PDB file of C-alpha atoms in Angstrom:
ATOM      1  CA  MET A   1     -24.862  13.178  19.623  1.00  0.00           C
ATOM      2  CA  ARG A   2     -21.227  13.355  18.503  1.00  0.00           C
ATOM      3  CA  ILE A   3     -18.005  13.044  20.507  1.00  0.00           C
ATOM      4  CA  ASP A   4     -15.363  15.706  19.887  1.00  0.00           C
ATOM      5  CA  PHE A   5     -11.627  14.960  19.616  1.00  0.00           C
ATOM      6  CA  ASP A   6      -9.093  17.786  19.627  1.00  0.00           C
ATOM      7  CA  PRO A   7      -5.749  16.562  18.240  1.00  0.00           C
ATOM      8  CA  ALA A   8      -3.978  19.309  20.197  1.00  0.00           C
ATOM      9  CA  ARG A   9      -5.377  17.852  23.423  1.00  0.00           C
ATOM     10  CA  THR A  10      -5.182  14.149  22.539  1.00  0.00           C
ATOM     11  CA  ASP A  11      -2.014  12.086  22.866  1.00  0.00           C
ATOM     12  CA  ARG A  12      -0.383  10.872  19.666  1.00  0.00           C
ATOM     13  CA  HIS A  13      -1.181   7.169  20.152  1.00  0.00           C
ATOM     14  CA  SER A  14      -4.858   7.762  20.836  1.00  0.00           C
ATOM     15  CA  PHE A  15      -5.271  10.012  17.796  1.00  0.00           C
ATOM     16  CA  TYR A  16      -3.357   7.505  15.661  1.00  0.00           C
ATOM     17  CA  ARG A  17      -5.830   4.817  16.710  1.00  0.00           C
ATOM     18  CA  LEU A  18      -8.721   7.162  15.881  1.00  0.00           C
ATOM     19  CA  LEU A  19      -7.391   7.963  12.418  1.00  0.00           C
ATOM     20  CA  THR A  20      -6.547   4.377  11.484  1.00  0.00           C
ATOM     21  CA  ALA A  21      -9.951   3.177  12.703  1.00  0.00           C
ATOM     22  CA  THR A  22     -11.862   5.728  10.657  1.00  0.00           C
ATOM     23  CA  VAL A  23      -9.792   6.024   7.445  1.00  0.00           C
ATOM     24  CA  VAL A  24     -10.712   2.509   6.310  1.00  0.00           C
ATOM     25  CA  PRO A  25     -10.202   0.284   4.473  1.00  0.00           C
ATOM     26  CA  ARG A  26      -6.599   1.145   3.639  1.00  0.00           C
ATOM     27  CA  PRO A  27      -4.790  -0.737   0.842  1.00  0.00           C
ATOM     28  CA  ILE A  28      -1.445  -2.237   1.755  1.00  0.00           C
ATOM     29  CA  ALA A  29       1.824  -1.529  -0.019  1.00  0.00           C
ATOM     30  CA  TRP A  30       3.937  -4.594   0.700  1.00  0.00           C
ATOM     31  CA  VAL A  31       7.232  -2.877   0.042  1.00  0.00           C
ATOM     32  CA  SER A  32      10.384  -4.761  -0.877  1.00  0.00           C
ATOM     33  CA  SER A  33      13.676  -2.896  -0.815  1.00  0.00           C
ATOM     34  CA  THR A  34      17.378  -3.684  -0.685  1.00  0.00           C
ATOM     35  CA  SER A  35      19.950  -1.977   1.509  1.00  0.00           C
ATOM     36  CA  ALA A  36      23.227  -0.626   0.163  1.00  0.00           C
ATOM     37  CA  ASP A  37      24.986  -3.705   1.555  1.00  0.00           C
ATOM     38  CA  GLY A  38      22.578  -6.063  -0.238  1.00  0.00           C
ATOM     39  CA  THR A  39      20.104  -7.093   2.476  1.00  0.00           C
ATOM     40  CA  ASP A  40      16.556  -7.508   1.169  1.00  0.00           C
ATOM     41  CA  ASN A  41      13.759  -6.004   3.282  1.00  0.00           C
ATOM     42  CA  LEU A  42       9.996  -6.584   3.124  1.00  0.00           C
ATOM     43  CA  ALA A  43       7.408  -4.649   5.108  1.00  0.00           C
ATOM     44  CA  PRO A  44       3.705  -3.742   4.890  1.00  0.00           C
ATOM     45  CA  HIS A  45       2.719  -0.057   4.779  1.00  0.00           C
ATOM     46  CA  SER A  46      -0.960   0.822   4.988  1.00  0.00           C
ATOM     47  CA  PHE A  47      -0.711   4.552   4.240  1.00  0.00           C
ATOM     48  CA  PHE A  48      -0.634   3.943   0.482  1.00  0.00           C
ATOM     49  CA  THR A  49      -2.236   5.314  -2.683  1.00  0.00           C
ATOM     50  CA  ILE A  50      -1.745   6.538  -6.278  1.00  0.00           C
ATOM     51  CA  SER A  51      -0.313  10.011  -6.749  1.00  0.00           C
ATOM     52  CA  SER A  52      -0.205  10.421 -10.534  1.00  0.00           C
ATOM     53  CA  VAL A  53      -0.959   8.443 -13.678  1.00  0.00           C
ATOM     54  CA  ALA A  54       1.160  10.326 -16.242  1.00  0.00           C
ATOM     55  CA  PRO A  55       3.836   9.790 -15.134  1.00  0.00           C
ATOM     56  CA  PRO A  56       2.725   6.815 -13.023  1.00  0.00           C
ATOM     57  CA  VAL A  57       3.615   7.587  -9.393  1.00  0.00           C
ATOM     58  CA  VAL A  58       2.539   5.797  -6.224  1.00  0.00           C
ATOM     59  CA  GLN A  59       3.126   6.854  -2.654  1.00  0.00           C
ATOM     60  CA  PHE A  60       3.351   5.357   0.791  1.00  0.00           C
ATOM     61  CA  THR A  61       4.120   6.890   4.157  1.00  0.00           C
ATOM     62  CA  SER A  62       6.777   5.600   6.527  1.00  0.00           C
ATOM     63  CA  VAL A  63       5.664   6.502  10.060  1.00  0.00           C
ATOM     64  CA  GLY A  64       9.125   7.029  11.506  1.00  0.00           C
ATOM     65  CA  ARG A  65      12.431   6.128   9.866  1.00  0.00           C
ATOM     66  CA  LYS A  66      11.950   2.451   9.132  1.00  0.00           C
ATOM     67  CA  ASP A  67      14.240   0.150   7.160  1.00  0.00           C
ATOM     68  CA  SER A  68      12.145   0.495   3.992  1.00  0.00           C
ATOM     69  CA  LEU A  69      12.713   4.245   3.982  1.00  0.00           C
ATOM     70  CA  ARG A  70      16.434   3.960   4.767  1.00  0.00           C
ATOM     71  CA  ASN A  71      16.988   1.426   1.996  1.00  0.00           C
ATOM     72  CA  ILE A  72      15.055   3.499  -0.554  1.00  0.00           C
ATOM     73  CA  GLU A  73      17.053   6.599   0.373  1.00  0.00           C
ATOM     74  CA  GLU A  74      20.288   4.622  -0.056  1.00  0.00           C
ATOM     75  CA  THR A  75      19.447   2.937  -3.349  1.00  0.00           C
ATOM     76  CA  GLY A  76      16.590   4.906  -4.927  1.00  0.00           C
ATOM     77  CA  GLU A  77      14.557   1.772  -5.732  1.00  0.00           C
ATOM     78  CA  PHE A  78      11.731  -0.331  -4.312  1.00  0.00           C
ATOM     79  CA  VAL A  79       8.842  -2.604  -5.285  1.00  0.00           C
ATOM     80  CA  VAL A  80       5.210  -2.357  -4.195  1.00  0.00           C
ATOM     81  CA  ASN A  81       3.785  -5.866  -4.050  1.00  0.00           C
ATOM     82  CA  LEU A  82       0.041  -6.441  -3.701  1.00  0.00           C
ATOM     83  CA  ALA A  83      -0.768  -8.040  -0.345  1.00  0.00           C
ATOM     84  CA  PRO A  84      -2.974 -11.026  -1.164  1.00  0.00           C
ATOM     85  CA  GLU A  85      -5.320 -12.719   1.281  1.00  0.00           C
ATOM     86  CA  HIS A  86      -3.639 -16.131   1.074  1.00  0.00           C
ATOM     87  CA  LEU A  87      -0.396 -14.641   2.435  1.00  0.00           C
ATOM     88  CA  PHE A  88      -2.137 -13.004   5.414  1.00  0.00           C
ATOM     89  CA  GLU A  89       0.094 -14.486   8.127  1.00  0.00           C
ATOM     90  CA  GLN A  90       3.344 -13.814   6.272  1.00  0.00           C
ATOM     91  CA  ILE A  91       2.320 -10.227   5.573  1.00  0.00           C
ATOM     92  CA  ASN A  92       1.601  -9.684   9.254  1.00  0.00           C
ATOM     93  CA  LEU A  93       4.908 -11.276  10.270  1.00  0.00           C
ATOM     94  CA  THR A  94       6.898  -9.016   7.955  1.00  0.00           C
ATOM     95  CA  GLY A  95       5.617  -6.136  10.078  1.00  0.00           C
ATOM     96  CA  THR A  96       7.665  -7.476  13.019  1.00  0.00           C
ATOM     97  CA  ASP A  97      10.385  -5.072  14.208  1.00  0.00           C
ATOM     98  CA  PHE A  98      13.287  -7.247  13.121  1.00  0.00           C
ATOM     99  CA  PRO A  99      16.723  -5.697  13.696  1.00  0.00           C
ATOM    100  CA  ARG A 100      18.290  -3.893  10.742  1.00  0.00           C
ATOM    101  CA  GLY A 101      20.277  -6.365   8.693  1.00  0.00           C
ATOM    102  CA  VAL A 102      17.715  -9.158   9.045  1.00  0.00           C
ATOM    103  CA  SER A 103      15.852  -9.980   5.850  1.00  0.00           C
ATOM    104  CA  GLU A 104      12.124 -10.517   6.351  1.00  0.00           C
ATOM    105  CA  PHE A 105      12.117 -12.633   3.194  1.00  0.00           C
ATOM    106  CA  ASP A 106      14.402 -15.123   4.920  1.00  0.00           C
ATOM    107  CA  ALA A 107      13.087 -14.801   8.465  1.00  0.00           C
ATOM    108  CA  VAL A 108       9.448 -15.277   7.479  1.00  0.00           C
ATOM    109  CA  GLY A 109      10.031 -17.614   4.531  1.00  0.00           C
ATOM    110  CA  VAL A 110       8.679 -15.469   1.673  1.00  0.00           C
ATOM    111  CA  ALA A 111       9.856 -16.564  -1.777  1.00  0.00           C
ATOM    112  CA  ARG A 112      11.553 -13.947  -3.949  1.00  0.00           C
ATOM    113  CA  GLU A 113      11.682 -13.507  -7.714  1.00  0.00           C
ATOM    114  CA  PRO A 114      13.962 -11.076  -9.569  1.00  0.00           C
ATOM    115  CA  SER A 115      12.562  -7.740 -10.712  1.00  0.00           C
ATOM    116  CA  LEU A 116      13.007  -6.606 -14.301  1.00  0.00           C
ATOM    117  CA  ARG A 117      13.989  -2.931 -13.878  1.00  0.00           C
ATOM    118  CA  VAL A 118      15.103  -2.535 -10.255  1.00  0.00           C
ATOM    119  CA  LYS A 119      17.381  -4.393  -7.862  1.00  0.00           C
ATOM    120  CA  PRO A 120      14.949  -5.195  -4.999  1.00  0.00           C
ATOM    121  CA  PRO A 121      13.211  -8.515  -5.596  1.00  0.00           C
ATOM    122  CA  ARG A 122       9.501  -9.018  -6.028  1.00  0.00           C
ATOM    123  CA  VAL A 123       7.357 -11.310  -3.878  1.00  0.00           C
ATOM    124  CA  ALA A 124       6.990 -14.399  -6.050  1.00  0.00           C
ATOM    125  CA  ALA A 125       3.488 -15.273  -4.846  1.00  0.00           C
ATOM    126  CA  SER A 126       2.081 -11.756  -5.078  1.00  0.00           C
ATOM    127  CA  PRO A 127      -0.227 -11.355  -8.109  1.00  0.00           C
ATOM    128  CA  VAL A 128       0.828  -7.749  -8.792  1.00  0.00           C
ATOM    129  CA  ALA A 129       4.130  -5.908  -8.444  1.00  0.00           C
ATOM    130  CA  LEU A 130       4.979  -2.285  -9.235  1.00  0.00           C
ATOM    131  CA  GLU A 131       8.717  -1.712  -9.674  1.00  0.00           C
ATOM    132  CA  CYS A 132       9.569   1.850  -8.659  1.00  0.00           C
ATOM    133  CA  GLU A 133      12.363   4.362  -8.760  1.00  0.00           C
ATOM    134  CA  LEU A 134      12.381   7.002  -6.030  1.00  0.00           C
ATOM    135  CA  HIS A 135      10.828  10.254  -7.227  1.00  0.00           C
ATOM    136  CA  SER A 136      10.983  12.262  -3.989  1.00  0.00           C
ATOM    137  CA  THR A 137      10.199  12.241  -0.294  1.00  0.00           C
ATOM    138  CA  VAL A 138       8.279  14.737   1.817  1.00  0.00           C
ATOM    139  CA  ARG A 139       8.391  14.956   5.607  1.00  0.00           C
ATOM    140  CA  LEU A 140       5.073  15.663   7.303  1.00  0.00           C
ATOM    141  CA  GLY A 141       5.451  15.643  11.070  1.00  0.00           C
ATOM    142  CA  ASP A 142       6.465  12.125  12.157  1.00  0.00           C
ATOM    143  CA  GLY A 143       5.751  10.686   8.694  1.00  0.00           C
ATOM    144  CA  ILE A 144       7.867  10.645   5.543  1.00  0.00           C
ATOM    145  CA  VAL A 145       5.873  10.306   2.320  1.00  0.00           C
ATOM    146  CA  VAL A 146       7.766   8.310  -0.304  1.00  0.00           C
ATOM    147  CA  PHE A 147       6.841   8.925  -3.940  1.00  0.00           C
ATOM    148  CA  GLY A 148       7.935   6.254  -6.425  1.00  0.00           C
ATOM    149  CA  ARG A 149       7.775   6.455 -10.199  1.00  0.00           C
ATOM    150  CA  VAL A 150       6.544   3.127 -11.549  1.00  0.00           C
ATOM    151  CA  VAL A 151       9.013   1.956 -14.188  1.00  0.00           C
ATOM    152  CA  HIS A 152       7.567  -1.543 -14.651  1.00  0.00           C
ATOM    153  CA  ALA A 153       4.413  -3.371 -13.633  1.00  0.00           C
ATOM    154  CA  VAL A 154       3.723  -7.110 -13.691  1.00  0.00           C
ATOM    155  CA  VAL A 155       0.403  -8.915 -13.190  1.00  0.00           C
ATOM    156  CA  SER A 156      -0.202 -12.663 -12.933  1.00  0.00           C
ATOM    157  CA  GLU A 157      -2.292 -14.104 -15.742  1.00  0.00           C
ATOM    158  CA  GLU A 158      -4.467 -15.904 -13.165  1.00  0.00           C
ATOM    159  CA  VAL A 159      -5.960 -12.657 -11.895  1.00  0.00           C
ATOM    160  CA  MET A 160      -6.707 -11.169 -15.303  1.00  0.00           C
ATOM    161  CA  ASN A 161     -10.197 -11.091 -16.809  1.00  0.00           C
ATOM    162  CA  ASP A 162     -10.690  -9.663 -20.310  1.00  0.00           C
ATOM    163  CA  GLY A 163      -7.313  -7.941 -20.096  1.00  0.00           C
ATOM    164  CA  HIS A 164      -8.050  -6.303 -16.717  1.00  0.00           C
ATOM    165  CA  PRO A 165      -6.958  -7.269 -13.189  1.00  0.00           C
ATOM    166  CA  GLU A 166     -10.027  -8.495 -11.314  1.00  0.00           C
ATOM    167  CA  VAL A 167     -10.303  -7.680  -7.626  1.00  0.00           C
ATOM    168  CA  GLY A 168     -12.088 -10.950  -6.830  1.00  0.00           C
ATOM    169  CA  ARG A 169      -9.144 -12.883  -8.199  1.00  0.00           C
ATOM    170  CA  MET A 170      -6.424 -10.684  -6.676  1.00  0.00           C
ATOM    171  CA  ARG A 171      -8.040 -10.886  -3.196  1.00  0.00           C
ATOM    172  CA  PRO A 172      -6.145  -7.888  -1.741  1.00  0.00           C
ATOM    173  CA  LEU A 173      -6.016  -7.407   2.007  1.00  0.00           C
ATOM    174  CA  SER A 174      -6.640  -4.036   3.656  1.00  0.00           C
ATOM    175  CA  ARG A 175      -5.914  -2.626   7.075  1.00  0.00           C
ATOM    176  CA  LEU A 176      -8.619  -1.434   9.411  1.00  0.00           C
ATOM    177  CA  GLY A 177      -8.406  -0.230  13.025  1.00  0.00           C
ATOM    178  CA  LYS A 178      -6.528  -1.851  15.910  1.00  0.00           C
ATOM    179  CA  ASP A 179      -5.360  -5.344  14.821  1.00  0.00           C
ATOM    180  CA  GLU A 180      -8.183  -5.681  12.303  1.00  0.00           C
ATOM    181  CA  TRP A 181      -7.712  -6.549   8.634  1.00  0.00           C
ATOM    182  CA  GLY A 182     -10.203  -6.535   5.754  1.00  0.00           C
ATOM    183  CA  THR A 183     -10.789  -8.775   2.774  1.00  0.00           C
ATOM    184  CA  VAL A 184     -12.819  -8.328  -0.385  1.00  0.00           C
ATOM    185  CA  GLY A 185     -16.497  -8.785   0.327  1.00  0.00           C
ATOM    186  CA  GLU A 186     -19.410  -7.999  -1.941  1.00  0.00           C
ATOM    187  CA  VAL A 187     -18.362  -5.859  -4.925  1.00  0.00           C
ATOM    188  CA  SER A 188     -20.857  -3.391  -6.410  1.00  0.00           C
ATOM    189  CA  GLU A 189     -20.689  -1.727  -9.810  1.00  0.00           C
ATOM    190  CA  ILE A 190     -22.198   1.582 -10.883  1.00  0.00           C
ATOM    191  CA  ALA A 191     -21.234   3.752 -13.850  1.00  0.00           C
ATOM    192  CA  ARG A 192     -20.274   7.360 -13.271  1.00  0.00           C
ATOM    193  CA  VAL A 193     -22.975   9.698 -14.581  1.00  0.00           C
ATOM    194  CA  ARG A 194     -21.972  12.368 -17.112  1.00  0.00           C
ATOM    195  CA  TYR A 195     -23.435  15.817 -16.495  1.00  0.00           C
ATOM    196  CA  ALA A 196     -25.121  15.814 -19.920  1.00  0.00           C
ATOM    197  CA  ASP A 197     -26.870  12.530 -19.058  1.00  0.00           C
ATOM    198  CA  TRP A 198     -27.851  13.887 -15.645  1.00  0.00           C
ATOM    199  CA  GLN A 199     -29.400  16.955 -17.279  1.00  0.00           C
ATOM    200  CA  THR A 200     -31.321  14.752 -19.701  1.00  0.00           C
ATOM    201  CA  ALA A 201     -32.611  12.599 -16.865  1.00  0.00           C
ATOM    202  CA  GLN A 202     -33.654  15.668 -14.860  1.00  0.00           C
ATOM    203  CA  GLY A 203     -35.516  17.072 -17.866  1.00  0.00           C
ATOM    204  CA  ALA A 204     -37.304  13.774 -18.448  1.00  0.00           C
ATOM    205  CA  GLY A 205     -38.519  13.803 -14.858  1.00  0.00           C
ATOM    206  CA  GLU A 206     -40.186  17.214 -15.099  1.00  0.00           C
TER     207      GLU A 206
END
């Protein structure tokens, strides 16, 4: 038996809780930005993914007009920092609704490091940072999707294995439903099957 939910007949908060509990796990864009007057902002956004590889574009959604969005609109730049497990509490605290003009870096005690291509700083202890220039924004209901062209990427040597970032070393956090967070558990590997190989295997089984 299934339970039906009609978004037209369900209040916004309840359907938000349904969506965020079922679209899981969601990677976290720990977005650093700088306002036009020079205040650094840092906030986690869990509606985050890759949009394009050539050119490299990532996207996150600001649900409502938050400081990250305002700063990016003002300056055209931001950084997506990977949200590592060992900074769990700091990441959560940077989601606090601090007043505009308060830097989460300073309030929470997160160390900065300068970026190479953009003005907003990177999180010094994050193993991966994607420096972005604003590509475009799209409004969808109460959300604004922010597309950023990646102009520089940096990865800590400690999380590399044979020239590739290893998820077990990066230890990224993810968001689940309610106040739940996820960490990296068991990792499985399986190669994608080419159609030609699938045909061969089917023929061998006849």
